[in-house]
Coordinates of C-alpha atoms in Angstrom, one line a residue:
X1 CA -6.4 -26.6 -5.8
X2 CA -5.7 -26.9 -2.0
X3 CA -7.8 -25.0 0.4
X4 CA -6.2 -21.5 1.0
X5 CA -4.6 -20.8 4.3
X6 CA -4.6 -17.0 3.8
X7 CA -7.1 -14.6 2.3
X8 CA -4.3 -12.3 1.2
X9 CA -0.5 -12.5 1.4
X10 CA 1.2 -9.1 0.7
X11 CA 4.8 -8.4 -0.2
X12 CA 5.9 -4.8 0.6
X13 CA 8.1 -2.3 2.3
X14 CA 8.6 -3.0 6.1
X15 CA 8.8 0.6 7.2
X16 CA 8.3 2.5 10.5
X17 CA 6.6 5.9 10.0
X18 CA 7.8 8.8 12.0
X19 CA 5.2 11.4 11.9
X20 CA 5.0 15.1 13.1
X21 CA 2.7 18.0 12.3
X22 CA 4.4 21.1 10.6
X23 CA 3.6 24.3 8.9
X24 CA 4.0 24.7 5.1
X25 CA 7.0 26.9 5.8
X26 CA 9.0 23.9 6.9
X27 CA 8.2 22.1 3.6
X28 CA 9.4 25.3 1.7
X29 CA 12.6 25.4 3.8
X30 CA 13.6 22.0 2.7
X31 CA 12.0 22.3 -0.8
X32 CA 9.7 19.3 -0.2
X33 CA 7.1 18.5 -2.7
X34 CA 3.8 18.9 -0.7
X35 CA 1.8 15.6 -0.7
X36 CA 4.4 13.7 -2.4
X37 CA 6.9 10.9 -1.6
X38 CA 10.6 11.5 -2.0
X39 CA 13.3 8.8 -1.5
X40 CA 16.2 10.1 0.7
X41 CA 19.5 8.8 1.9
X42 CA 20.8 8.4 5.4
X43 CA 22.2 11.9 5.7
X44 CA 19.1 13.5 4.5
X45 CA 17.1 11.3 7.0
X46 CA 19.2 12.6 9.8
X47 CA 18.8 16.2 8.7
X48 CA 15.1 16.0 8.3
X49 CA 14.6 14.1 11.6
X50 CA 16.4 16.9 13.4
X51 CA 14.1 19.5 11.9
X52 CA 11.0 17.6 13.1
X53 CA 8.9 18.6 16.0
X54 CA 7.6 16.1 18.5
X55 CA 6.9 12.9 16.6
X56 CA 5.1 9.5 16.7
X57 CA 6.6 6.3 15.6
X58 CA 4.0 4.0 14.0
X59 CA 4.6 0.9 11.9
X60 CA 3.9 1.6 8.3
X61 CA 4.6 0.6 4.8
X62 CA 1.9 0.7 2.1
X63 CA 1.2 -3.0 1.7
X64 CA 1.7 -3.6 5.5
X65 CA -1.0 -1.0 6.2
X66 CA -3.3 -2.8 3.7
X67 CA -2.7 -6.0 5.4
X68 CA -3.3 -4.6 8.9
X69 CA -6.6 -3.1 7.6
X70 CA -7.5 -6.5 6.2
X71 CA -6.8 -8.4 9.5
X72 CA -8.8 -5.7 11.4
X73 CA -11.8 -6.5 9.1
X74 CA -11.4 -10.2 9.9
X75 CA -9.3 -11.6 7.1
X76 CA -6.6 -14.1 7.4
X77 CA -3.4 -12.4 6.3
X78 CA 0.3 -12.8 5.9
X79 CA 3.0 -10.3 5.1
X80 CA 6.5 -10.5 3.7
X81 CA 9.0 -7.6 4.2
X82 CA 12.6 -7.0 5.2
X83 CA 13.5 -5.4 8.6
X84 CA 17.0 -5.3 10.2
X85 CA 18.1 -6.6 13.5
X86 CA 17.5 -3.3 15.3
X87 CA 15.0 -1.5 17.5
X88 CA 12.7 -0.3 14.7
X89 CA 12.8 -3.7 13.1
X90 CA 11.5 -5.2 16.5
X91 CA 8.8 -2.5 16.6
X92 CA 7.7 -3.4 13.1
X93 CA 7.6 -7.1 13.6
X94 CA 5.7 -6.7 17.0
X95 CA 3.2 -4.4 15.5
X96 CA 2.3 -6.4 12.4
X97 CA 2.0 -9.7 14.5
X98 CA 0.0 -7.9 17.2
X99 CA -2.4 -7.0 14.3
X100 CA -3.0 -10.7 13.8
X101 CA -0.9 -11.0 10.6
X102 CA 1.5 -13.9 10.0
X103 CA 5.0 -12.5 9.6
X104 CA 8.0 -14.9 9.4
X105 CA 10.6 -12.9 7.3
X106 CA 13.9 -13.3 9.1
X107 CA 15.5 -9.9 10.2
X108 CA 18.6 -8.9 8.2
X109 CA 21.8 -8.6 10.3
X110 CA 24.1 -5.6 10.1
X111 CA 23.7 -2.4 8.0
X112 CA 21.6 -0.8 6.7
X113 CA 18.9 -0.3 9.5
X114 CA 15.3 -0.7 9.2
X115 CA 13.5 1.6 6.8
X116 CA 11.7 4.7 8.1
X117 CA 9.5 7.2 6.5
X118 CA 9.6 10.8 7.9
X119 CA 6.1 12.2 7.4
X120 CA 5.4 15.9 7.7
X121 CA 1.6 16.5 8.2
X122 CA 0.4 20.1 7.4
X123 CA -2.7 21.7 9.0
X124 CA -4.8 20.7 5.9
X125 CA -4.1 17.0 6.6
X126 CA -1.7 16.6 3.6
X127 CA 1.2 14.3 4.3
X128 CA 4.6 14.8 2.8
X129 CA 6.8 11.7 2.9
X130 CA 10.5 11.3 2.9
X131 CA 11.5 7.6 2.8
X132 CA 14.8 6.1 3.8
X133 CA 14.5 2.5 2.5
X134 CA 17.4 1.0 4.5
X135 CA 17.0 -2.8 4.9
X136 CA 13.7 -3.1 3.2
X137 CA 15.2 -2.8 -0.3
X138 CA 17.2 -5.9 0.3
X139 CA 14.5 -8.5 0.5
X140 CA 15.9 -11.5 -1.4
X141 CA 13.9 -14.2 -3.3
X142 CA 15.3 -16.7 -0.7
X143 CA 13.2 -15.0 2.0
X144 CA 9.9 -16.1 0.3
X145 CA 7.9 -19.0 1.7
X146 CA 6.5 -20.2 -1.6
X147 CA 4.2 -22.6 0.1
X148 CA 2.6 -19.6 2.0
X149 CA 2.3 -17.6 -1.2
X150 CA 0.6 -20.6 -2.9
X151 CA -1.7 -20.9 0.0
X152 CA -3.2 -17.3 -0.3
X153 CA -6.3 -16.5 -2.3
X154 CA -4.7 -13.3 -3.4
X155 CA -1.0 -12.2 -3.7
X156 CA -0.9 -8.5 -3.2
X157 CA 2.1 -6.6 -4.4
X158 CA 3.3 -3.1 -3.5
X159 CA 4.5 -0.9 -6.5
X160 CA 7.0 1.0 -4.3
X161 CA 9.0 -2.3 -3.7
X162 CA 9.4 -2.9 -7.4
X163 CA 12.2 -0.5 -7.7
X164 CA 15.0 -2.2 -5.9
X165 CA 16.5 -5.2 -7.8
X166 CA 16.3 -8.0 -5.0
X167 CA 12.6 -7.4 -4.1
X168 CA 11.7 -7.1 -7.7
X169 CA 13.1 -10.5 -8.3
X170 CA 11.4 -11.8 -5.1
X171 CA 8.0 -10.5 -6.4
X172 CA 8.4 -12.0 -9.8
X173 CA 9.2 -15.3 -8.1
X174 CA 6.0 -14.9 -6.0
X175 CA 3.9 -14.2 -9.1
X176 CA 5.1 -17.3 -10.7
X177 CA 4.2 -19.4 -7.5
X178 CA 0.8 -17.8 -7.2
X179 CA -0.2 -18.3 -10.9
X180 CA 1.1 -21.9 -10.7
X181 CA -1.2 -22.5 -7.7
X182 CA -4.1 -20.8 -9.5
X183 CA -4.3 -17.9 -7.2
X184 CA -5.1 -14.2 -8.0
X185 CA -2.5 -11.5 -8.1
X186 CA -3.1 -7.9 -7.3
X187 CA -0.8 -4.8 -7.6
X188 CA -1.0 -1.3 -6.4
X189 CA 1.0 1.1 -8.6
X190 CA 1.9 3.2 -5.5
X191 CA 3.1 6.5 -7.1
X192 CA 3.6 8.1 -10.6
X193 CA 7.4 8.1 -10.0
X194 CA 7.2 4.3 -9.8
X195 CA 5.5 4.1 -13.1
X196 CA 8.0 6.5 -14.7
X197 CA 10.7 4.1 -13.8
X198 CA 8.9 0.7 -14.2
X199 CA 5.8 1.4 -16.2
X200 CA 7.0 -0.9 -18.9
X201 CA 7.4 -3.7 -16.5
X202 CA 3.8 -3.3 -15.2
X203 CA 2.4 -3.0 -18.8
X204 CA 4.2 -6.3 -19.6
X205 CA 2.6 -8.0 -16.6
X206 CA -0.7 -6.8 -17.7
X207 CA -0.1 -7.9 -21.4
X208 CA 1.0 -11.4 -20.2
X209 CA -2.2 -11.8 -18.1
X210 CA -0.4 -11.9 -14.8
X211 CA -2.4 -9.4 -13.0
X212 CA -6.0 -10.0 -11.8
X213 CA -6.6 -6.7 -9.8
X214 CA -4.9 -3.3 -10.3
X215 CA -5.1 -0.4 -7.8
X216 CA -4.3 3.1 -8.7
X217 CA -5.3 6.8 -8.2
X218 CA -6.2 9.4 -10.9
X219 CA -2.4 10.5 -11.3
X220 CA -1.2 6.9 -11.6
X221 CA -3.9 6.1 -14.0
X222 CA -2.8 9.1 -16.2
X223 CA 0.9 8.0 -15.9
X224 CA 0.1 4.5 -17.0
X225 CA -2.1 5.4 -20.0
X226 CA -0.8 8.8 -21.0
X227 CA -4.3 10.0 -21.0
X228 CA -5.1 13.2 -19.2
X229 CA -8.9 12.6 -19.5
X230 CA -10.0 10.4 -16.8
X231 CA -12.7 8.5 -18.7
X232 CA -10.3 7.8 -21.6
X233 CA -7.7 6.5 -19.2
X234 CA -10.3 4.4 -17.3
X235 CA -11.7 2.9 -20.5
X236 CA -8.1 2.0 -21.8
X237 CA -6.7 0.4 -18.7
X238 CA -10.0 -1.1 -17.7
X239 CA -10.1 -3.1 -20.9
X240 CA -6.6 -4.5 -20.2
X241 CA -7.1 -6.0 -16.6
X242 CA -9.7 -8.1 -15.1
X243 CA -10.5 -5.8 -12.2
X244 CA -9.4 -2.1 -12.1
X245 CA -9.9 0.1 -9.1
X246 CA -9.2 3.8 -9.2
X247 CA -9.5 6.1 -6.2
X248 CA -10.3 9.7 -6.6
X249 CA -9.7 11.3 -3.1
X250 CA -12.8 13.3 -2.2
X251 CA -14.5 12.3 -5.4
X252 CA -14.7 8.6 -4.3
X253 CA -13.7 5.7 -6.3
X254 CA -14.5 3.6 -9.4
X255 CA -14.1 0.0 -10.3
X256 CA -14.4 -1.8 -13.6
X257 CA -14.7 -5.4 -14.3
X258 CA -15.2 -6.1 -17.8
X259 CA -18.4 -4.4 -19.0
X260 CA -19.3 -3.8 -15.3
X261 CA -18.7 -0.4 -13.7
X262 CA -19.3 0.7 -10.1
X263 CA -18.8 4.1 -8.4
X264 CA -19.1 5.3 -4.9
X265 CA -18.6 8.7 -3.2
X266 CA -16.1 9.3 -0.5
X267 CA -17.5 8.6 3.0
X268 CA -18.2 11.8 5.1
X269 CA -15.5 12.7 7.5
X270 CA -15.9 15.3 10.2
X271 CA -12.3 16.4 9.9
X272 CA -9.4 15.3 7.7
X273 CA -6.5 15.0 10.1
X274 CA -4.0 13.0 8.1
X275 CA -4.3 11.4 4.6
X276 CA -1.5 9.0 5.2
X277 CA -2.6 5.4 4.3
X278 CA -6.0 6.4 2.8
X279 CA -5.3 4.6 -0.5
X280 CA -3.8 1.5 1.5
X281 CA -6.9 1.2 3.6
X282 CA -9.2 1.6 0.7
X283 CA -7.4 -1.3 -0.9
X284 CA -7.9 -3.3 2.3
X285 CA -11.6 -2.7 2.2
X286 CA -12.0 -3.5 -1.4
X287 CA -10.0 -6.7 -1.2
X288 CA -11.9 -7.8 1.9
X289 CA -15.2 -7.4 -0.1
X290 CA -13.6 -9.2 -3.1
X291 CA -12.4 -12.2 -1.2
X292 CA -15.8 -12.5 0.5
X293 CA -17.6 -12.4 -2.9
X294 CA -19.2 -9.1 -2.5
X295 CA -20.3 -6.9 -5.4
X296 CA -18.0 -4.3 -6.9
X297 CA -20.2 -1.6 -5.3
X298 CA -20.1 -3.1 -1.9
X299 CA -16.4 -3.7 -2.0
X300 CA -15.8 -0.1 -3.0
X301 CA -18.1 1.0 -0.1
X302 CA -16.1 -1.2 2.4
X303 CA -12.9 0.5 1.0
X304 CA -14.4 4.0 1.4
X305 CA -15.4 3.2 5.0
X306 CA -11.9 2.0 5.9
X307 CA -10.3 5.0 4.2
X308 CA -12.6 7.5 6.0
X309 CA -11.5 5.9 9.3
X310 CA -7.8 6.4 8.6
X311 CA -7.9 9.9 7.5
X312 CA -9.7 10.9 10.8
X313 CA -6.6 10.5 12.9
X314 CA -2.7 10.4 12.6
X315 CA -1.2 7.2 11.4
X316 CA -2.0 4.7 8.7
X317 CA -3.1 1.8 11.0
X318 CA -6.8 1.6 12.2
X319 CA -7.6 2.9 15.6
X320 CA -11.4 2.3 15.6
X321 CA -13.1 -1.1 15.0
X322 CA -13.2 -1.3 11.2
X323 CA -15.4 -4.4 11.3
X324 CA -18.0 -2.6 13.4
X325 CA -17.8 0.6 11.2
X326 CA -18.5 -1.5 8.1
X327 CA -21.3 -3.6 9.6
X328 CA -23.0 -0.2 10.7
X329 CA -22.5 1.2 7.2
X330 CA -23.9 -1.7 5.4
X331 CA -27.1 -2.2 7.6

């Protein structure tokens, strides 16, 4: 096996988040499911954007957030995702590269435009996401640099991107390249709606032994297993994948590796400002610990520190020095 060039290479949605605070009444006005994620079309994106108050544009995308967090912790990372040849595409490419991440996916000419996620943040810190996928759903298998995939210790896949046909084919191709090179493959399930649509695909990947690390939250665990009882679901899914990581919001997180189990509480936060990206940054911290050979408990702790930083401000990209925060916490 050749020496890896990257710690983690991720494939995911290339999205620019447009975030604004709002009252619950605005969610009710547009019948938005609080705390959820809804796919919208171009017309709906225009309507919701017009209803937003003053907003901030911040590069996002679940796996891209994870990769940015990993890079902030000191990992060598690469990202594959599709943007369009437009202003938001340039914003995304600039931001991911400025974070120290290798990004070489060519921009797509013409329509549709670069994806954007309209995020409404209520006073309790909950974020309600409305995503227009645009160009990101047209990532073709030909966009992959298979040598780069094979040169990463871990291939990290975003469940959200499994929905469109072209990216799904690209990710299957990447899985094959990673396995052939003897690398690990990680998947985040992203959302229960993704499992409703593609749960059988994910269960097949698990049954075929193609996944080494699986990330999910409590709702996604229940959707994957059909078990409402957390411990029953954890036991079932934990016996099927080499490493299972389950986040539980304010209750912390649990990881299972064979007969080994570790659990950590959530890190204390002065004020929860915005929960956008909490799971993404938790995955970043855990993966960082994992590639550095840390214990399950320590990897979970690094994840909890990263998640706590992200929910203390608007946006899903780190603003504080994550490396310093982790070093202080682990002293």
